[in-house]
mmCIF file with all atom_site columns, C-alpha atoms in Angstrom:
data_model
loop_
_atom_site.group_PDB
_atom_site.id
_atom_site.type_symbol
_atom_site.label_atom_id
_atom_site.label_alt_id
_atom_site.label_comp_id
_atom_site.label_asym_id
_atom_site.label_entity_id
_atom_site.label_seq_id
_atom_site.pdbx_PDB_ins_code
_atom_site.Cartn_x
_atom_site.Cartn_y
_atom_site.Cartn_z
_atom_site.occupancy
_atom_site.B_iso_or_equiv
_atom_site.pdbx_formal_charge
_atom_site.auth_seq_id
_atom_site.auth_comp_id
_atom_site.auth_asym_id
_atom_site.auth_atom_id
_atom_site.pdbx_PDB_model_num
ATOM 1   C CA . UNK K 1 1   ? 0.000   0.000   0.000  1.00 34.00 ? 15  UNK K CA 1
ATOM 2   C CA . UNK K 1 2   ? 1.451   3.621   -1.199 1.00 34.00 ? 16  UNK K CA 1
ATOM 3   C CA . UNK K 1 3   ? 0.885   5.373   2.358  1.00 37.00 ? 17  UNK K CA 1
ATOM 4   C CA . UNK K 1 4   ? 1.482   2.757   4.510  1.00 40.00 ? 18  UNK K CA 1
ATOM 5   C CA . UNK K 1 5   ? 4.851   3.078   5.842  1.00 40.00 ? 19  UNK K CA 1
ATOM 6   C CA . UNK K 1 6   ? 4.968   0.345   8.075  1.00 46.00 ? 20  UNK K CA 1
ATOM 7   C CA . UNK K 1 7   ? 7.508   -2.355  7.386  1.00 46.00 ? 21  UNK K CA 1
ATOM 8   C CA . UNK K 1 8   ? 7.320   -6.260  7.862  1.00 43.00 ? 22  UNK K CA 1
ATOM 9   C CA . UNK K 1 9   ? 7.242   -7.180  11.508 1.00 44.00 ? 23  UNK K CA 1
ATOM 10  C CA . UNK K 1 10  ? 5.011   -4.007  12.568 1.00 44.00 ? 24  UNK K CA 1
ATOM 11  C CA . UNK K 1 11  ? 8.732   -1.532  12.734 1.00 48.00 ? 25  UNK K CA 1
ATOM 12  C CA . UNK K 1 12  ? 8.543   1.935   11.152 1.00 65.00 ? 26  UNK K CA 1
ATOM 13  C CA . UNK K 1 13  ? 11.833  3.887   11.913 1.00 79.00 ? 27  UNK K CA 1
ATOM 14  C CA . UNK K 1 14  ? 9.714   7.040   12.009 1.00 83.00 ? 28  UNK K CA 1
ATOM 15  C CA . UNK K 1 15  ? 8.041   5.431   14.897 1.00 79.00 ? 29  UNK K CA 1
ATOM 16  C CA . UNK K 1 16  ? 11.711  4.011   16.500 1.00 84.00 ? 30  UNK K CA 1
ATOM 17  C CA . UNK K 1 17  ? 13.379  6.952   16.558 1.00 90.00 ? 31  UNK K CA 1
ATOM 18  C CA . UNK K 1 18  ? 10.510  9.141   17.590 1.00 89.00 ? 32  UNK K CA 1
ATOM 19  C CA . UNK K 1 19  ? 9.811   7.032   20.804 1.00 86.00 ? 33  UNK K CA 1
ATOM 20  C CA . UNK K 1 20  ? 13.077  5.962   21.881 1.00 92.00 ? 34  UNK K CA 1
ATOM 21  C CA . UNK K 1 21  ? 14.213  10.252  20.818 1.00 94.00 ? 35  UNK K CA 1
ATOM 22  C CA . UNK K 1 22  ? 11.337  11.448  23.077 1.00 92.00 ? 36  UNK K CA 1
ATOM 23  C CA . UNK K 1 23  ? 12.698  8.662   25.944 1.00 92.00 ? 37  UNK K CA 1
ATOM 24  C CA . UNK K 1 24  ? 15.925  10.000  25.804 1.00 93.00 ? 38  UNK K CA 1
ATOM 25  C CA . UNK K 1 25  ? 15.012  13.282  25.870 1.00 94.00 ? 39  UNK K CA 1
ATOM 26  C CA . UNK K 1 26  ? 12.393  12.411  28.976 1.00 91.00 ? 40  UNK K CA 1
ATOM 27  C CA . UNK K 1 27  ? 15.723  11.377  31.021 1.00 91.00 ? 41  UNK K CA 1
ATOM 28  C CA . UNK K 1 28  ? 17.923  14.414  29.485 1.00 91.00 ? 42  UNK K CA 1
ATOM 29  C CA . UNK K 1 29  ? 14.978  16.553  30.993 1.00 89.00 ? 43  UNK K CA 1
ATOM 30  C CA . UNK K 1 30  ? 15.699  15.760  34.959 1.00 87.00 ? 44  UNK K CA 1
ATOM 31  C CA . UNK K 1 31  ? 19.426  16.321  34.430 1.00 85.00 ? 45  UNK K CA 1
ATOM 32  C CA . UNK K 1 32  ? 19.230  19.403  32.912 1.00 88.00 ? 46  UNK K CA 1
ATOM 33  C CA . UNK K 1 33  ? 16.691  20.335  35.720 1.00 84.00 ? 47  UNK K CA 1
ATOM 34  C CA . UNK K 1 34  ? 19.529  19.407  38.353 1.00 82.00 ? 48  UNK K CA 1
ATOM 35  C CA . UNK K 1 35  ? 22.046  21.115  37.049 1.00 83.00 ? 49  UNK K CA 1
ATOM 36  C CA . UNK K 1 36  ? 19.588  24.482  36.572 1.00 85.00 ? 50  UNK K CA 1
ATOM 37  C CA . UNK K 1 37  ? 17.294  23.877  39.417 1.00 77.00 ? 51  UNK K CA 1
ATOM 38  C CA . UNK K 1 38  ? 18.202  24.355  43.277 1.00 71.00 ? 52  UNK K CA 1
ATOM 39  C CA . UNK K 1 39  ? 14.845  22.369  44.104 1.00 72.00 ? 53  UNK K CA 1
ATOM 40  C CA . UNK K 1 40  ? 15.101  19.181  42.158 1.00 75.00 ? 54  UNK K CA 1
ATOM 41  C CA . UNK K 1 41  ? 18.074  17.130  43.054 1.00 77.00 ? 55  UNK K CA 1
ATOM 42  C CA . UNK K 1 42  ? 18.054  13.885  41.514 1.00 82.00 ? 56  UNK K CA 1
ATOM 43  C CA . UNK K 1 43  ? 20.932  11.091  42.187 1.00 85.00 ? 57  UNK K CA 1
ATOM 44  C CA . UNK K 1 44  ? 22.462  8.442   40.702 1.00 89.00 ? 58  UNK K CA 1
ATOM 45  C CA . UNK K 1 45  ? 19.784  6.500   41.784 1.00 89.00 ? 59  UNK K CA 1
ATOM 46  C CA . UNK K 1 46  ? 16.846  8.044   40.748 1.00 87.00 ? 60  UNK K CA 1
ATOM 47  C CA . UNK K 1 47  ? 18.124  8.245   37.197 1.00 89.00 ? 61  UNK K CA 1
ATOM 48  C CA . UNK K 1 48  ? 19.032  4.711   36.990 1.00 92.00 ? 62  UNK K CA 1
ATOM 49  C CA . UNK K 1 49  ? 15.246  3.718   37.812 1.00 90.00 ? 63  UNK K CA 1
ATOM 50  C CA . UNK K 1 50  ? 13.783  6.663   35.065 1.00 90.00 ? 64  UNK K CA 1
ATOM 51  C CA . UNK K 1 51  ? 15.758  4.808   32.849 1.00 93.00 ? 65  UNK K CA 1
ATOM 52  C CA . UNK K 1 52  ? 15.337  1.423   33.635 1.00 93.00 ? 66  UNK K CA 1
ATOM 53  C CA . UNK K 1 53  ? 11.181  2.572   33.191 1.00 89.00 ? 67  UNK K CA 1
ATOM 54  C CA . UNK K 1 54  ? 11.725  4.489   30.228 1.00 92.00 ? 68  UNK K CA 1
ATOM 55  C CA . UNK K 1 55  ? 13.588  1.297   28.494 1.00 93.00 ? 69  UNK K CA 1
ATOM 56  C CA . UNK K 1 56  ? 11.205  -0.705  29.862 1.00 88.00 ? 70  UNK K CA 1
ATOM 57  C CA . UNK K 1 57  ? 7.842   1.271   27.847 1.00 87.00 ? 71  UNK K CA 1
ATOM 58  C CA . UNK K 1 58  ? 9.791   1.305   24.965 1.00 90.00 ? 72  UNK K CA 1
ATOM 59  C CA . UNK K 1 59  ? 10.461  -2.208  25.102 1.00 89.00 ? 73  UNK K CA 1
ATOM 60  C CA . UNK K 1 60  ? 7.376   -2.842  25.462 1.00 80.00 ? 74  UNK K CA 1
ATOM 61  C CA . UNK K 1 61  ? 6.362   -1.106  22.799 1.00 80.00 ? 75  UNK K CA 1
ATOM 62  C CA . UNK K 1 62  ? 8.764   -2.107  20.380 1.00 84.00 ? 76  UNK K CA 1
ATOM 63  C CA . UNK K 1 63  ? 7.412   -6.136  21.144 1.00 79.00 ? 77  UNK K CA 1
ATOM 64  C CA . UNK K 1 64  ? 3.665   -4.825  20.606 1.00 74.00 ? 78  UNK K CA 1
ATOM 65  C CA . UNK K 1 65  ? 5.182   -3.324  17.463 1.00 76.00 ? 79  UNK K CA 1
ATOM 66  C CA . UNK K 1 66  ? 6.927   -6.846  15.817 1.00 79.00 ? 80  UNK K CA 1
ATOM 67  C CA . UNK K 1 67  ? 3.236   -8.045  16.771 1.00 73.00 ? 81  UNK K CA 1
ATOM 68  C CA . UNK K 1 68  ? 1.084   -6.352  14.340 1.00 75.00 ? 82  UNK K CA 1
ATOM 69  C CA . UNK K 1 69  ? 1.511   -3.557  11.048 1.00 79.00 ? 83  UNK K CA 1
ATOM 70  C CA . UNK K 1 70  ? -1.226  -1.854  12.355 1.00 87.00 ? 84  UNK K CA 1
ATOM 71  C CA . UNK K 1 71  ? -1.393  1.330   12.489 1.00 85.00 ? 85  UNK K CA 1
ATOM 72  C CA . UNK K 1 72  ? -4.639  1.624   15.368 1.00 92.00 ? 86  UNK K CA 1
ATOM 73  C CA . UNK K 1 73  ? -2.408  -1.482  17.051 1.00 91.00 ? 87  UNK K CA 1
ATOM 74  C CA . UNK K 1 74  ? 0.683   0.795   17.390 1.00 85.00 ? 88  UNK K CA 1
ATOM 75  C CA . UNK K 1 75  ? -1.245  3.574   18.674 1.00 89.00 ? 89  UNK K CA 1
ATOM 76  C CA . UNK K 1 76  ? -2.792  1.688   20.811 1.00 93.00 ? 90  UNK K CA 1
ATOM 77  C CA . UNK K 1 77  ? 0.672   -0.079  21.910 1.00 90.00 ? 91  UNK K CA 1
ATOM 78  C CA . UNK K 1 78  ? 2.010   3.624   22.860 1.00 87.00 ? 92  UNK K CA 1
ATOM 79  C CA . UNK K 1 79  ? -1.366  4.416   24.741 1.00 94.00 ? 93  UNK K CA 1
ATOM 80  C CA . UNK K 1 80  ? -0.947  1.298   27.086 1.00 93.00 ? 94  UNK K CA 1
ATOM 81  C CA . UNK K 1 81  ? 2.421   1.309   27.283 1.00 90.00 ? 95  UNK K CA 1
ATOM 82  C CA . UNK K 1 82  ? 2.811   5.320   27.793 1.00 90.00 ? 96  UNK K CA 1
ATOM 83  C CA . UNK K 1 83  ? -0.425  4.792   30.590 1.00 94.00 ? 97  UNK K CA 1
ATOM 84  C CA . UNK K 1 84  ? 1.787   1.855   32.536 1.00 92.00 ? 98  UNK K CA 1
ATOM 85  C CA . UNK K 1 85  ? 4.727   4.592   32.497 1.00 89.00 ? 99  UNK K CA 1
ATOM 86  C CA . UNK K 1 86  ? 2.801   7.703   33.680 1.00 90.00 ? 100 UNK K CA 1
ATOM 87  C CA . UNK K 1 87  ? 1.198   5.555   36.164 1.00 90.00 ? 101 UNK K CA 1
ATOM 88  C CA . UNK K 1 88  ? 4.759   4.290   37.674 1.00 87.00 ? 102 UNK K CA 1
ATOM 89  C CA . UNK K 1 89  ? 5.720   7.754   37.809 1.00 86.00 ? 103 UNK K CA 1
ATOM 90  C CA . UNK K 1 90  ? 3.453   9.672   39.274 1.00 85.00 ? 104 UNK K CA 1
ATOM 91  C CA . UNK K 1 91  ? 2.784   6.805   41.842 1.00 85.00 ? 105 UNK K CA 1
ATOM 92  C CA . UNK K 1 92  ? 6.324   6.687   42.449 1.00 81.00 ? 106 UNK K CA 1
ATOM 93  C CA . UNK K 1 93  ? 7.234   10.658  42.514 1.00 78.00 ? 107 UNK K CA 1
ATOM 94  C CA . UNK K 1 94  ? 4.103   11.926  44.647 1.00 78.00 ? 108 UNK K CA 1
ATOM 95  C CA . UNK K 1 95  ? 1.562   9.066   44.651 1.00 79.00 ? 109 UNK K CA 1
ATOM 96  C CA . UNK K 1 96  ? -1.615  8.775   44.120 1.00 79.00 ? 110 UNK K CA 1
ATOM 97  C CA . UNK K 1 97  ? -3.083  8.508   47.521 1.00 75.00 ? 111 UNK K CA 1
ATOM 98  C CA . UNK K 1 98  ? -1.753  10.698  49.721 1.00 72.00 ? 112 UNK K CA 1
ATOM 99  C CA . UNK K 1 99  ? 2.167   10.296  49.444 1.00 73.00 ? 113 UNK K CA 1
ATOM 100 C CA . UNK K 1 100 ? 4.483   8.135   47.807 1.00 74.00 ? 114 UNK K CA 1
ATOM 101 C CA . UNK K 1 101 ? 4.787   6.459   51.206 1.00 77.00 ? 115 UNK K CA 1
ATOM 102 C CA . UNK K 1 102 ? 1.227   5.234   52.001 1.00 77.00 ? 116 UNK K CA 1
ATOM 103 C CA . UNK K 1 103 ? 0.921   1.388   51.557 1.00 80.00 ? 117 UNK K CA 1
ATOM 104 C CA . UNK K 1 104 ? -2.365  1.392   49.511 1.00 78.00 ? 118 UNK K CA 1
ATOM 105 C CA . UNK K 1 105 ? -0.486  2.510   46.484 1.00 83.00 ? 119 UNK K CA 1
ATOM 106 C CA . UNK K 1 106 ? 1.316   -0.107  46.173 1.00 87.00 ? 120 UNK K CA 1
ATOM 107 C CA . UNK K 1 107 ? -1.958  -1.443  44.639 1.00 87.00 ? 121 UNK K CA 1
ATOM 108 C CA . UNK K 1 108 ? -1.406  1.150   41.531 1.00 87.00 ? 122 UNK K CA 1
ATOM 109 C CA . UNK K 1 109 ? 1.643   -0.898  40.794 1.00 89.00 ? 123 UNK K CA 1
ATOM 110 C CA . UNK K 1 110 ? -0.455  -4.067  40.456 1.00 92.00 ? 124 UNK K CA 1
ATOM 111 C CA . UNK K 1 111 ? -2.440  -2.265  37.600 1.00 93.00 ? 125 UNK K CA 1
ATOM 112 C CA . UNK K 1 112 ? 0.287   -1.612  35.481 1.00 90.00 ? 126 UNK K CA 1
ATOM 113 C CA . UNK K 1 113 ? 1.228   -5.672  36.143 1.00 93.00 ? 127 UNK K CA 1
ATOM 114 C CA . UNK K 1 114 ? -2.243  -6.555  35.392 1.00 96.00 ? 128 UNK K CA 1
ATOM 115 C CA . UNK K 1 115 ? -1.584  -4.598  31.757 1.00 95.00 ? 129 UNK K CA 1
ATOM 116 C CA . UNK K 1 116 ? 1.568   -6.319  31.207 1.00 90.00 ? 130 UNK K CA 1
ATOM 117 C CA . UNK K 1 117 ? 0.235   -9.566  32.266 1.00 95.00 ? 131 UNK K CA 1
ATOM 118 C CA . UNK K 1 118 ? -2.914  -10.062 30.400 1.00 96.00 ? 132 UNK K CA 1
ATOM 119 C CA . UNK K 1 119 ? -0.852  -8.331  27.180 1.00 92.00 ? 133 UNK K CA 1
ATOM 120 C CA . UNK K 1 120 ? 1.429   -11.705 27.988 1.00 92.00 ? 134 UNK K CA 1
ATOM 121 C CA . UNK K 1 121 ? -1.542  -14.088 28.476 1.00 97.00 ? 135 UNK K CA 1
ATOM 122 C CA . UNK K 1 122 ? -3.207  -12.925 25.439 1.00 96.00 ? 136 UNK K CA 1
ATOM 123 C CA . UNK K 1 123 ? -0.020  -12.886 23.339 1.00 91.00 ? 137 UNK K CA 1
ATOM 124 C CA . UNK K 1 124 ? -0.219  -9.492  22.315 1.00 89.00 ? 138 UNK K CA 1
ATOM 125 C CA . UNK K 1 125 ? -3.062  -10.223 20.337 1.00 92.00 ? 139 UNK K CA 1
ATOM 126 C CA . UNK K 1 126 ? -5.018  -7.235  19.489 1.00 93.00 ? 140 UNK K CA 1
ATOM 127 C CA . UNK K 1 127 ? -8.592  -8.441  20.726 1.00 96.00 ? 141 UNK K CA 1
ATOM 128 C CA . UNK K 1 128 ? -7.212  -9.785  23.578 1.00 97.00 ? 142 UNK K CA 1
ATOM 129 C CA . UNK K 1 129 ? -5.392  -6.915  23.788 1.00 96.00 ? 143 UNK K CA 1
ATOM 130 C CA . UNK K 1 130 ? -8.430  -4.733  23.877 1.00 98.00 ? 144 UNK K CA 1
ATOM 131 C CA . UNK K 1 131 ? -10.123 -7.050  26.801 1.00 98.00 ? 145 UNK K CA 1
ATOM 132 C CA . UNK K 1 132 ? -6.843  -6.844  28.643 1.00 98.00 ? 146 UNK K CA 1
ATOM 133 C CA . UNK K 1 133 ? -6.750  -3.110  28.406 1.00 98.00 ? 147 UNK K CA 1
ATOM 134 C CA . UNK K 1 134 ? -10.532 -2.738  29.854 1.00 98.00 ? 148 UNK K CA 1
ATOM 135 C CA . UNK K 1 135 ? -9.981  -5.217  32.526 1.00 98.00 ? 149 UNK K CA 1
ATOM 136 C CA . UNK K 1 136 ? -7.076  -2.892  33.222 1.00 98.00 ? 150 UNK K CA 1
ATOM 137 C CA . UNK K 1 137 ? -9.235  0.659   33.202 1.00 97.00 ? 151 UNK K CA 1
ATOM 138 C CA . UNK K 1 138 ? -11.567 -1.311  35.966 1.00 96.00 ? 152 UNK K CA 1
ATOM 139 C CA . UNK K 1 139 ? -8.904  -2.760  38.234 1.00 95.00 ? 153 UNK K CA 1
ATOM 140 C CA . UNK K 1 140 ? -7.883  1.431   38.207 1.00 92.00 ? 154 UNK K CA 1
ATOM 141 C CA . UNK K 1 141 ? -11.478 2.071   39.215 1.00 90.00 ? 155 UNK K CA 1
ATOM 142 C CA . UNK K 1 142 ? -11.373 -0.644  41.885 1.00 90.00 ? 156 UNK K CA 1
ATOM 143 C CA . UNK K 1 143 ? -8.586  -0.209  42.988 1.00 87.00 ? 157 UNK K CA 1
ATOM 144 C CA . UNK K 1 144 ? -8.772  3.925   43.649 1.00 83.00 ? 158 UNK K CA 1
ATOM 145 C CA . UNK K 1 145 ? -12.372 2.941   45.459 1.00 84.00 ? 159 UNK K CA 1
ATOM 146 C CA . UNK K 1 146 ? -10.343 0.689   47.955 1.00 84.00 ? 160 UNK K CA 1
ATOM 147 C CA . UNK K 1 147 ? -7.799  3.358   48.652 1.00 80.00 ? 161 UNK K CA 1
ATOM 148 C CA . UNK K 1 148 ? -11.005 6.156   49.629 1.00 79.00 ? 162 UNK K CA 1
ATOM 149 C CA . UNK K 1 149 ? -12.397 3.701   51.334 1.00 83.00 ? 163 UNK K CA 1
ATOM 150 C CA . UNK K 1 150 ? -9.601  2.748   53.337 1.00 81.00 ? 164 UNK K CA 1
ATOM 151 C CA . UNK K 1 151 ? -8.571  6.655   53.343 1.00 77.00 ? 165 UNK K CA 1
ATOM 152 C CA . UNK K 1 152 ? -11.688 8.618   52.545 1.00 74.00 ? 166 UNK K CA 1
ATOM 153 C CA . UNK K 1 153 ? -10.061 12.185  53.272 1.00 70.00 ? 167 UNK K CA 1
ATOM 154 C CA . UNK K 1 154 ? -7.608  11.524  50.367 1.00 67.00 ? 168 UNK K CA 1
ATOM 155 C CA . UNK K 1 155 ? -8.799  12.642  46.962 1.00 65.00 ? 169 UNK K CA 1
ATOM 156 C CA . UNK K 1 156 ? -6.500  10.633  44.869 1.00 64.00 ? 170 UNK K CA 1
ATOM 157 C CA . UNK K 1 157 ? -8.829  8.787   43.965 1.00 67.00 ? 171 UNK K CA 1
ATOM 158 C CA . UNK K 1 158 ? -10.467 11.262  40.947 1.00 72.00 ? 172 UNK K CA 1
ATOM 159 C CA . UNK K 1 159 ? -6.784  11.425  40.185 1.00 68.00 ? 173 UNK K CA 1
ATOM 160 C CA . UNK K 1 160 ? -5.792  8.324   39.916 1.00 71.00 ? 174 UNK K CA 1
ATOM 161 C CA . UNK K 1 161 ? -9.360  7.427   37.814 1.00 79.00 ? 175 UNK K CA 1
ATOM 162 C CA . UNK K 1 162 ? -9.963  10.526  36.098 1.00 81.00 ? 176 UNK K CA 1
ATOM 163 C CA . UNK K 1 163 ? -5.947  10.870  34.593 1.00 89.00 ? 177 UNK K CA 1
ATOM 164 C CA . UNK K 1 164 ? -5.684  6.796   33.913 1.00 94.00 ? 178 UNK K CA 1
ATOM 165 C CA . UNK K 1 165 ? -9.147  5.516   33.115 1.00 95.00 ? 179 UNK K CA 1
ATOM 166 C CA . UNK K 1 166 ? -9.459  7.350   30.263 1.00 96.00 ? 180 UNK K CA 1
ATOM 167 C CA . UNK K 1 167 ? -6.219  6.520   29.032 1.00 97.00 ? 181 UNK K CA 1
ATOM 168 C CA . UNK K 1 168 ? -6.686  2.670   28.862 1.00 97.00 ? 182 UNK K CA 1
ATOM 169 C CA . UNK K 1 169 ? -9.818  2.898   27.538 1.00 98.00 ? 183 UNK K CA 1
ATOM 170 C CA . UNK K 1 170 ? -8.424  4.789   24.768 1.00 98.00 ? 184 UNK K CA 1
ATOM 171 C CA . UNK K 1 171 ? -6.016  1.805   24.307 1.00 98.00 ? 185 UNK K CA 1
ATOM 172 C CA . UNK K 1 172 ? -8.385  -0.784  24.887 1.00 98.00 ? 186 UNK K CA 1
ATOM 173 C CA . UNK K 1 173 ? -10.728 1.110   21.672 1.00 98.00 ? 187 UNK K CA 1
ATOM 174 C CA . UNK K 1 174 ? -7.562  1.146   19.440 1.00 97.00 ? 188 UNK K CA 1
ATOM 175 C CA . UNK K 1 175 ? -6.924  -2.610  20.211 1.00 96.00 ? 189 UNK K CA 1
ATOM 176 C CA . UNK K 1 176 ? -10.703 -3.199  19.305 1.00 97.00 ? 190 UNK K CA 1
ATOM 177 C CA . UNK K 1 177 ? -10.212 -1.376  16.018 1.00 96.00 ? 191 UNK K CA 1
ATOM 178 C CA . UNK K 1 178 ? -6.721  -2.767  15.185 1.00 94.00 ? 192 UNK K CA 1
ATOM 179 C CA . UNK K 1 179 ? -8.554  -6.716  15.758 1.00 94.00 ? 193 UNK K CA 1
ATOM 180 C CA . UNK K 1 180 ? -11.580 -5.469  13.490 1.00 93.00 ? 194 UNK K CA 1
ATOM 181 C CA . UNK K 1 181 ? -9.635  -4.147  10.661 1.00 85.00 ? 195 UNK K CA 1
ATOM 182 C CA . UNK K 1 182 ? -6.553  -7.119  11.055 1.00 64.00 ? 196 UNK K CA 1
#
């Protein structure tokens, strides 16, 4: 096909060197920060585990991407994996209930595994896909109702539901359209 750019395997270059550009340029950001800023003082450390997550979502990405040619299937593939990221972040920087130290968000980190597991499961197939990524936007739901329930004068919850939800959804209707039009 004329506009289709993709290549065999799902890869586009394009694609490649736009996501692992804007990764490197995510990590680039907290350095230059450092060096400029008095208030953010990040160390060894803490850019060792940006990294090892920023690798990580573009690896995953780049295996939903040798799954399918698709272009709805890669956008979905950044969604999900780009939601999983954000969702490690901000639950690791601030949290999402309350701070970074209170227990219950440790559940947040089980959402993201739920993602990545059910993506396994289903073999990164792109219906399956689309199931896991649904399952995933209610375990969010469920699992930000536990934490107000177990801490009802914390208001992470609309955070944590009304930044995320949407998000996998969003993959979870790409994945539905990539498996409709595959």
């Amino acid at each position: 096909m004329a506009g289709n750019t993709m290549t065999a395997g799902g890869r586009n270059q394009g694609w490649r060197i736009a996501v692992w550009g804007g990764a490197a340029a995510l990590l680039l950001a907290p350095a230059v920060a450092t060096r400029v800023s008095g208030g953010m003082a990040w160390d060894p450390a803490d850019f060792i585990l940006f990294g090892l997550m920023l690798v990580t979502a573009c690896g995953i990405w780049e295996l939903a991407m040798r799954k399918s040619s698709n272009w709805s299937y890669a956008a979905a593939a950044i969604v999900a994996a780009g939601t999983a990221f954000l969702l490690f972040l901000v639950n690791g920087v601030v949290g999402i209930l309350g701070g970074e130290d209170n227990p219950v968000n440790l559940l947040y980190y089980g959402v993201a595994t739920l993602a990545l597991g059910g993506a396994v499961i289903v073999r990164f197939r792109a219906e399956g896909m689309a199931r896991t990524m649904a399952v995933t936007a209610g375990a969010q739901v469920v699992t930000g109702a536990l934490g107000l329930m177990l801490f009802p004068d914390l208001q992470g919850f609309l955070l944590g539901t009304a930044m995320f939800v949407p998000l996998w959804l969003l993959s979870a209707w790409l994945f539905r359209r990539a498996s409709r039009t595959a």
